[in-house]
Amino acid sequence: MPTRALPERAACAALAAHFAPGQLAAELHEYTPAEVWDRRVRSDSSGLLASCRPSEELAQGELTCPFVIPSDEEWPTALADLGPACPLGLWVRGRERLARLTDSAVAVTGNRVPTEQAVTRAHDFATALAEAGHTVTATLAYGVDSTAHQAAAETGAASLAVLPRGLDGAHPHTHAPLLRSIVDNGGAAVSLCRPGTTASGATLKASAVVLAALARVVVLVEALDHVSAMYTAETAVDLHRPLLAAPATGDVRSSGNARLIDGQLAVNSPATRLALALPHARVARAGDVADGDLLLAAVGEEGADYFVTPYIAHPEPFDPSCGCGVCCLVTAPGEVVVLSQGDLWESCDPWPADDPLLIVSAQRLTDRPLEE
């Protein structure tokens, strides 16, 4: 008598509990999740996998919260940008709200032990984002992240929490009331970990990556280099998500911000107005930039190379006889457009018309984030 095939959801949950997605990507390209599980069980000499009961374990976990997989309607399509690292599933509290919340998610993250200035900034950013209709998304952790959730709640807006442990508890455990209030007040919580799993270094890093992938924009309020929040910021860079880093203060606790800003990997701004503009950023040809558009970055194969100072564009025809000291450097043939003259620049800014730029269109700047 043939063995009944393992259901897709149970197979995905079992695989996710024992393997990172990247370890399975090649097999999943060729086989179903149930077939991959069966292959892994047969090749496991330890007998650990053979002792698992995927359907029973899924049923037990779903007593706490549902397990959502990519074939479900609620699945956040943004996670596909992770490629081979895309999760096989997510445990979710607030499943029915997930698609709506992730459509406008903006991550606000940073140090667990922030400066007082960072706490104030986190509150200001989250308040402005929530009032503008974006979903404040963070990790529930001490410091910047929990401040962001609390600020969103103060506006009456729902937020989204990404946890590094099973959703039967909070991380840290003292934030269990905050987790309950997020879910009870129209928000949601997601995790890669089945209920009963505790946080670890590996789950902290993995959840930081998911936080970036779910977000349309990442705001790094303040971060020491090499903390969990930096995994989120660096994933945003890799995924070409717009990234705003609040200015480095000189305090060692903002060393991560300083590195990203110095490397032109993030927009450098303390302004909440710029954070509100970033979800509307898009890539456009320099020749298609309109008067009043906000220019954020040059875009290449490696992603965005953010300008030290974003600026409002004023396109003008290129004049090779201009004596500004910049236009005379243009030697390549083809169409060239000058996108700025005078303030905020002391000279022209000529661009080949086909070069891509990251912009926010003037129509989206109802309240301009920068002085012209």
Tab-separated table of C-alpha atoms in Angstrom:
chain	number	residue	atom	x	y	z
A	1	MET	CA	0.000	0.000	0.000
A	2	PRO	CA	1.579	3.334	-1.041
A	3	THR	CA	2.417	5.851	1.676
A	4	ARG	CA	0.131	8.883	1.701
A	5	ALA	CA	1.987	11.985	0.487
A	6	LEU	CA	2.918	14.523	3.141
A	7	PRO	CA	0.833	17.728	2.747
A	8	GLU	CA	2.763	20.711	1.362
A	9	ARG	CA	2.233	22.852	4.477
A	10	ALA	CA	3.487	20.152	6.840
A	11	ALA	CA	6.484	19.473	4.610
A	12	CYS	CA	7.391	23.173	4.449
A	13	ALA	CA	7.088	23.528	8.223
A	14	ALA	CA	9.266	20.472	8.817
A	15	LEU	CA	11.928	21.614	6.361
A	16	ALA	CA	11.915	25.147	7.788
A	17	ALA	CA	12.446	23.791	11.302
A	18	HIS	CA	15.634	21.946	10.341
A	19	PHE	CA	17.202	23.738	7.362
A	20	ALA	CA	17.954	27.233	6.112
A	21	PRO	CA	16.188	27.982	2.807
A	22	GLY	CA	19.474	28.281	0.935
A	23	GLN	CA	20.346	24.686	1.849
A	24	LEU	CA	17.245	23.466	0.026
A	25	ALA	CA	16.918	25.857	-2.913
A	26	ALA	CA	18.431	23.561	-5.536
A	27	GLU	CA	16.287	20.584	-4.504
A	28	LEU	CA	13.103	22.647	-4.280
A	29	HIS	CA	13.699	23.800	-7.825
A	30	GLU	CA	13.378	20.171	-8.921
A	31	TYR	CA	11.178	18.491	-6.316
A	32	THR	CA	8.093	19.296	-4.223
A	33	PRO	CA	8.574	20.128	-0.519
A	34	ALA	CA	7.195	16.696	0.403
A	35	GLU	CA	9.653	14.982	-1.927
A	36	VAL	CA	12.546	17.047	-0.549
A	37	TRP	CA	11.577	16.103	3.005
A	38	ASP	CA	11.469	12.426	2.045
A	39	ARG	CA	14.889	12.670	0.366
A	40	ARG	CA	16.359	14.385	3.416
A	41	VAL	CA	14.917	11.782	5.799
A	42	ARG	CA	16.373	8.940	3.748
A	43	SER	CA	19.820	10.548	3.622
A	44	ASP	CA	19.933	11.445	7.339
A	45	SER	CA	22.191	8.896	9.023
A	46	SER	CA	21.516	10.329	12.490
A	47	GLY	CA	17.862	9.250	12.454
A	48	LEU	CA	16.822	12.662	13.809
A	49	LEU	CA	14.604	13.507	10.848
A	50	ALA	CA	13.025	10.066	10.765
A	51	SER	CA	11.823	10.611	14.328
A	52	CYS	CA	9.910	13.747	13.302
A	53	ARG	CA	6.171	13.698	12.735
A	54	PRO	CA	5.619	16.700	10.413
A	55	SER	CA	1.803	16.661	10.300
A	56	GLU	CA	1.448	16.227	14.049
A	57	GLU	CA	4.091	18.880	14.775
A	58	LEU	CA	2.377	21.342	12.415
A	59	ALA	CA	-0.981	20.721	14.102
A	60	GLN	CA	0.621	21.305	17.506
A	61	GLY	CA	2.254	24.553	16.371
A	62	GLU	CA	-0.963	25.817	14.817
A	63	LEU	CA	-2.664	25.633	18.185
A	64	THR	CA	-0.724	28.875	18.781
A	65	CYS	CA	-0.800	30.457	15.302
A	66	PRO	CA	-1.140	29.508	11.622
A	67	PHE	CA	1.785	28.609	9.383
A	68	VAL	CA	1.580	30.547	6.102
A	69	ILE	CA	3.391	29.310	2.966
A	70	PRO	CA	4.133	30.933	-0.420
A	71	SER	CA	1.095	29.381	-2.101
A	72	ASP	CA	-1.245	31.100	0.385
A	73	GLU	CA	-3.090	34.263	-0.626
A	74	GLU	CA	-1.751	36.104	2.434
A	75	TRP	CA	1.898	35.377	1.641
A	76	PRO	CA	3.987	38.598	1.419
A	77	THR	CA	5.225	38.631	-2.176
A	78	ALA	CA	8.107	40.949	-1.228
A	79	LEU	CA	9.896	37.964	0.332
A	80	ALA	CA	10.526	36.587	-3.161
A	81	ASP	CA	13.248	39.249	-3.477
A	82	LEU	CA	15.359	37.087	-1.143
A	83	GLY	CA	15.748	34.576	-3.972
A	84	PRO	CA	17.139	31.249	-2.724
A	85	ALA	CA	16.966	32.597	0.847
A	86	CYS	CA	13.190	33.123	0.654
A	87	PRO	CA	11.576	31.403	3.654
A	88	LEU	CA	9.532	28.249	3.178
A	89	GLY	CA	6.895	29.693	5.481
A	90	LEU	CA	6.053	32.107	8.287
A	91	TRP	CA	4.268	31.573	11.564
A	92	VAL	CA	1.759	34.421	11.856
A	93	ARG	CA	-0.491	35.958	14.463
A	94	GLY	CA	-2.937	38.229	12.669
A	95	ARG	CA	-2.817	36.238	9.420
A	96	GLU	CA	-5.845	37.921	7.862
A	97	ARG	CA	-4.145	41.335	8.127
A	98	LEU	CA	-0.718	40.343	6.851
A	99	ALA	CA	-1.074	41.285	3.168
A	100	ARG	CA	-2.522	44.717	4.011
A	101	LEU	CA	0.146	45.483	6.593
A	102	THR	CA	3.090	44.415	4.446
A	103	ASP	CA	1.879	46.429	1.448
A	104	SER	CA	3.028	49.596	3.210
A	105	ALA	CA	5.627	48.319	5.685
A	106	VAL	CA	8.479	50.617	6.715
A	107	ALA	CA	11.060	49.141	9.086
A	108	VAL	CA	12.295	51.301	11.967
A	109	THR	CA	15.198	49.680	13.775
A	110	GLY	CA	18.356	50.337	15.749
A	111	ASN	CA	20.227	49.792	18.990
A	112	ARG	CA	18.833	47.865	21.920
A	113	VAL	CA	20.565	50.334	24.257
A	114	PRO	CA	20.134	53.618	22.365
A	115	THR	CA	21.071	57.155	23.207
A	116	GLU	CA	18.330	59.483	24.385
A	117	GLN	CA	18.491	61.271	21.044
A	118	ALA	CA	17.904	57.985	19.222
A	119	VAL	CA	14.838	57.206	21.345
A	120	THR	CA	13.392	60.612	20.454
A	121	ARG	CA	14.164	60.093	16.763
A	122	ALA	CA	12.658	56.612	16.760
A	123	HIS	CA	9.473	57.981	18.282
A	124	ASP	CA	9.335	60.857	15.787
A	125	PHE	CA	9.978	58.652	12.745
A	126	ALA	CA	7.437	56.018	13.790
A	127	THR	CA	4.797	58.615	14.640
A	128	ALA	CA	5.155	60.370	11.292
A	129	LEU	CA	5.133	57.089	9.346
A	130	ALA	CA	2.069	55.760	11.175
A	131	GLU	CA	0.160	59.016	10.732
A	132	ALA	CA	0.974	58.903	7.000
A	133	GLY	CA	-0.584	55.436	6.714
A	134	HIS	CA	2.571	53.336	6.587
A	135	THR	CA	2.909	50.184	8.689
A	136	VAL	CA	5.639	50.652	11.270
A	137	THR	CA	7.590	47.381	11.293
A	138	ALA	CA	10.181	46.432	13.911
A	139	THR	CA	11.435	43.567	16.070
A	140	LEU	CA	9.864	44.256	19.495
A	141	ALA	CA	13.393	44.447	20.952
A	142	TYR	CA	14.400	46.853	23.675
A	143	GLY	CA	15.337	50.377	22.608
A	144	VAL	CA	14.649	51.740	19.143
A	145	ASP	CA	12.376	48.910	17.931
A	146	SER	CA	9.979	48.767	20.860
A	147	THR	CA	9.862	52.575	20.901
A	148	ALA	CA	8.736	52.469	17.270
A	149	HIS	CA	5.927	50.002	18.068
A	150	GLN	CA	4.794	52.085	21.034
A	151	ALA	CA	4.805	55.312	19.008
A	152	ALA	CA	2.664	53.704	16.307
A	153	ALA	CA	0.229	52.497	18.973
A	154	GLU	CA	-0.042	56.020	20.377
A	155	THR	CA	-1.332	57.202	16.996
A	156	GLY	CA	-3.916	54.414	16.931
A	157	ALA	CA	-2.172	52.682	14.009
A	158	ALA	CA	-1.430	48.985	13.636
A	159	SER	CA	2.179	47.813	13.464
A	160	LEU	CA	3.969	44.638	12.393
A	161	ALA	CA	6.408	42.768	14.636
A	162	VAL	CA	9.087	40.381	13.325
A	163	LEU	CA	10.253	38.088	16.121
A	164	PRO	CA	13.371	35.884	16.443
A	165	ARG	CA	11.531	33.218	18.454
A	166	GLY	CA	8.265	31.268	18.430
A	167	LEU	CA	5.113	33.359	18.674
A	168	ASP	CA	4.032	31.630	21.879
A	169	GLY	CA	6.147	34.236	23.652
A	170	ALA	CA	7.868	37.591	23.179
A	171	HIS	CA	11.520	38.549	22.855
A	172	PRO	CA	12.356	39.977	25.285
A	173	HIS	CA	9.807	38.188	27.472
A	174	THR	CA	8.989	41.442	29.312
A	175	HIS	CA	7.451	42.725	26.061
A	176	ALA	CA	4.707	40.095	26.076
A	177	PRO	CA	2.066	42.791	26.857
A	178	LEU	CA	3.344	44.865	23.914
A	179	LEU	CA	3.116	41.843	21.608
A	180	ARG	CA	-0.450	41.161	22.729
A	181	SER	CA	-1.449	44.791	22.202
A	182	ILE	CA	0.011	44.819	18.664
A	183	VAL	CA	-2.058	41.782	17.659
A	184	ASP	CA	-5.194	42.828	19.559
A	185	ASN	CA	-5.179	46.318	18.025
A	186	GLY	CA	-5.156	45.298	14.370
A	187	GLY	CA	-1.474	44.536	13.853
A	188	ALA	CA	0.334	41.273	13.298
A	189	ALA	CA	3.427	39.349	14.356
A	190	VAL	CA	5.483	36.978	12.214
A	191	SER	CA	8.312	34.569	12.878
A	192	LEU	CA	10.417	32.032	11.033
A	193	CYS	CA	10.397	29.909	14.199
A	194	ARG	CA	7.746	27.417	15.222
A	195	PRO	CA	6.111	27.979	18.629
A	196	GLY	CA	8.331	26.802	21.435
A	197	THR	CA	11.556	27.957	19.771
A	198	THR	CA	13.730	30.343	21.812
A	199	ALA	CA	15.819	33.159	20.396
A	200	SER	CA	19.439	32.571	19.391
A	201	GLY	CA	22.134	34.365	17.445
A	202	ALA	CA	21.043	32.559	14.293
A	203	THR	CA	17.351	33.414	14.694
A	204	LEU	CA	18.170	37.054	15.477
A	205	LYS	CA	20.133	37.354	12.238
A	206	ALA	CA	17.511	35.523	10.179
A	207	SER	CA	14.653	37.671	11.503
A	208	ALA	CA	16.655	40.842	10.801
A	209	VAL	CA	16.899	39.756	7.160
A	210	VAL	CA	13.139	39.081	6.977
A	211	LEU	CA	12.464	42.505	8.504
A	212	ALA	CA	14.296	44.184	5.621
A	213	ALA	CA	12.677	42.009	2.972
A	214	LEU	CA	9.168	42.765	4.227
A	215	ALA	CA	9.774	46.515	4.254
A	216	ARG	CA	9.442	48.936	1.360
A	217	VAL	CA	11.913	51.207	3.168
A	218	VAL	CA	14.296	50.735	6.106
A	219	VAL	CA	15.017	53.529	8.600
A	220	LEU	CA	18.141	52.940	10.684
A	221	VAL	CA	17.812	55.284	13.638
A	222	GLU	CA	21.073	54.444	15.399
A	223	ALA	CA	23.230	51.329	15.304
A	224	LEU	CA	26.547	50.062	16.464
A	225	ASP	CA	28.318	48.298	13.640
A	226	HIS	CA	27.684	44.519	13.549
A	227	VAL	CA	24.504	44.468	15.669
A	228	SER	CA	21.273	42.826	14.493
A	229	ALA	CA	19.906	46.092	13.138
A	230	MET	CA	22.892	46.288	10.788
A	231	TYR	CA	21.885	42.943	9.261
A	232	THR	CA	18.583	44.586	8.411
A	233	ALA	CA	20.300	47.638	6.930
A	234	GLU	CA	22.785	45.588	4.914
A	235	THR	CA	19.993	43.358	3.591
A	236	ALA	CA	18.141	46.515	2.518
A	237	VAL	CA	21.232	47.529	0.541
A	238	ASP	CA	21.482	44.067	-1.049
A	239	LEU	CA	17.778	44.078	-1.969
A	240	HIS	CA	17.938	47.649	-3.296
A	241	ARG	CA	15.435	48.826	-0.690
A	242	PRO	CA	15.654	52.562	0.040
A	243	LEU	CA	17.628	53.000	3.258
A	244	LEU	CA	17.656	56.079	5.475
A	245	ALA	CA	20.284	56.367	8.189
A	246	ALA	CA	19.934	59.127	10.745
A	247	PRO	CA	23.124	61.206	10.971
A	248	ALA	CA	25.951	59.689	12.969
A	249	THR	CA	26.419	61.594	16.206
A	250	GLY	CA	30.043	60.736	16.884
A	251	ASP	CA	28.916	58.455	19.711
A	252	VAL	CA	30.257	54.922	19.181
A	253	ARG	CA	26.667	53.724	19.253
A	254	SER	CA	26.128	55.248	15.803
A	255	SER	CA	29.194	53.661	14.181
A	256	GLY	CA	26.996	51.574	11.893
A	257	ASN	CA	25.199	54.667	10.620
A	258	ALA	CA	28.545	56.365	10.048
A	259	ARG	CA	29.822	53.482	7.896
A	260	LEU	CA	26.702	53.349	5.751
A	261	ILE	CA	26.626	57.106	5.246
A	262	ASP	CA	30.356	57.371	4.510
A	263	GLY	CA	29.985	54.594	1.942
A	264	GLN	CA	26.999	56.370	0.354
A	265	LEU	CA	24.877	53.290	1.018
A	266	ALA	CA	22.097	55.221	2.760
A	267	VAL	CA	20.292	58.540	2.628
A	268	ASN	CA	21.684	60.694	5.418
A	269	SER	CA	18.838	62.596	7.045
A	270	PRO	CA	17.347	63.297	10.475
A	271	ALA	CA	14.132	64.506	8.815
A	272	THR	CA	10.911	62.530	9.113
A	273	ARG	CA	9.695	64.241	5.934
A	274	LEU	CA	12.358	62.476	3.876
A	275	ALA	CA	11.413	59.133	5.438
A	276	LEU	CA	7.836	59.745	4.288
A	277	ALA	CA	9.021	60.393	0.727
A	278	LEU	CA	11.202	57.270	0.448
A	279	PRO	CA	8.362	54.724	0.046
A	280	HIS	CA	7.503	56.544	-3.185
A	281	ALA	CA	11.042	56.391	-4.601
A	282	ARG	CA	11.451	54.945	-8.088
A	283	VAL	CA	14.195	54.621	-10.679
A	284	ALA	CA	14.035	56.967	-13.697
A	285	ARG	CA	16.280	57.979	-16.593
A	286	ALA	CA	18.088	61.243	-15.975
A	287	GLY	CA	16.533	62.528	-19.204
A	288	ASP	CA	13.044	61.856	-17.813
A	289	VAL	CA	13.526	63.740	-14.544
A	290	ALA	CA	10.984	66.552	-14.190
A	291	ASP	CA	11.323	69.933	-12.557
A	292	GLY	CA	10.819	69.592	-8.805
A	293	ASP	CA	11.694	65.890	-8.556
A	294	LEU	CA	13.807	64.909	-5.562
A	295	LEU	CA	17.074	63.206	-6.549
A	296	LEU	CA	18.329	60.654	-4.035
A	297	ALA	CA	20.984	58.487	-5.676
A	298	ALA	CA	22.691	57.265	-8.802
A	299	VAL	CA	21.743	53.676	-9.584
A	300	GLY	CA	24.148	51.058	-10.910
A	301	GLU	CA	24.348	47.289	-11.077
A	302	GLU	CA	25.356	47.179	-7.404
A	303	GLY	CA	22.393	49.299	-6.319
A	304	ALA	CA	21.971	52.891	-5.181
A	305	ASP	CA	24.905	55.236	-4.570
A	306	TYR	CA	23.247	57.897	-2.417
A	307	PHE	CA	24.168	61.549	-2.758
A	308	VAL	CA	25.685	63.237	0.266
A	309	THR	CA	22.802	65.720	0.008
A	310	PRO	CA	19.602	64.839	-1.884
A	311	TYR	CA	18.411	67.768	-3.972
A	312	ILE	CA	15.487	69.100	-5.983
A	313	ALA	CA	16.069	68.852	-9.735
A	314	HIS	CA	15.762	71.732	-12.210
A	315	PRO	CA	16.483	70.160	-15.626
A	316	GLU	CA	18.062	72.404	-18.256
A	317	PRO	CA	19.631	71.707	-21.661
A	318	PHE	CA	23.335	70.984	-21.591
A	319	ASP	CA	25.524	73.878	-22.644
A	320	PRO	CA	29.059	72.664	-23.510
A	321	SER	CA	30.305	76.243	-23.427
A	322	CYS	CA	29.296	76.654	-19.785
A	323	GLY	CA	32.209	77.846	-17.688
A	324	CYS	CA	31.184	76.156	-14.463
A	325	GLY	CA	34.188	73.815	-14.390
A	326	VAL	CA	31.992	70.699	-14.456
A	327	CYS	CA	30.255	70.815	-17.844
A	328	CYS	CA	33.644	71.060	-19.556
A	329	LEU	CA	34.423	67.544	-18.237
A	330	VAL	CA	31.643	65.987	-20.303
A	331	THR	CA	33.370	64.269	-23.210
A	332	ALA	CA	31.069	61.322	-23.991
A	333	PRO	CA	28.824	61.844	-26.998
A	334	GLY	CA	25.059	61.614	-26.662
A	335	GLU	CA	22.259	63.413	-24.922
A	336	VAL	CA	23.155	65.139	-21.662
A	337	VAL	CA	20.844	66.967	-19.270
A	338	VAL	CA	21.795	69.394	-16.498
A	339	LEU	CA	19.683	68.617	-13.443
A	340	SER	CA	20.758	71.397	-11.106
A	341	GLN	CA	22.356	74.817	-11.140
A	342	GLY	CA	23.172	76.940	-8.136
A	343	ASP	CA	21.843	75.947	-4.707
A	344	LEU	CA	22.162	73.371	-3.302
A	345	TRP	CA	25.096	72.943	-5.715
A	346	GLU	CA	27.695	75.552	-6.584
A	347	SER	CA	27.887	74.318	-10.167
A	348	CYS	CA	25.940	72.431	-12.812
A	349	ASP	CA	25.221	68.736	-12.478
A	350	PRO	CA	25.251	67.222	-15.986
A	351	TRP	CA	24.079	63.628	-16.491
A	352	PRO	CA	23.954	61.349	-19.522
A	353	ALA	CA	20.242	61.148	-20.263
A	354	ASP	CA	20.170	57.336	-20.090
A	355	ASP	CA	21.781	57.098	-16.642
A	356	PRO	CA	19.323	55.778	-14.005
A	357	LEU	CA	18.630	57.814	-10.879
A	358	LEU	CA	16.605	57.081	-7.764
A	359	ILE	CA	14.006	59.840	-7.482
A	360	VAL	CA	10.815	60.830	-5.735
A	361	SER	CA	8.559	62.550	-8.243
A	362	ALA	CA	7.418	66.095	-7.546
A	363	GLN	CA	3.808	64.881	-7.463
A	364	ARG	CA	4.658	62.781	-4.406
A	365	LEU	CA	6.258	65.665	-2.530
A	366	THR	CA	3.174	67.226	-1.020
A	367	ASP	CA	5.418	68.623	1.699
A	368	ARG	CA	8.880	69.012	0.240
A	369	PRO	CA	11.470	67.325	2.452
A	370	LEU	CA	14.262	69.699	1.527
A	371	GLU	CA	14.702	73.404	1.090
A	372	GLU	CA	15.443	74.305	-2.502
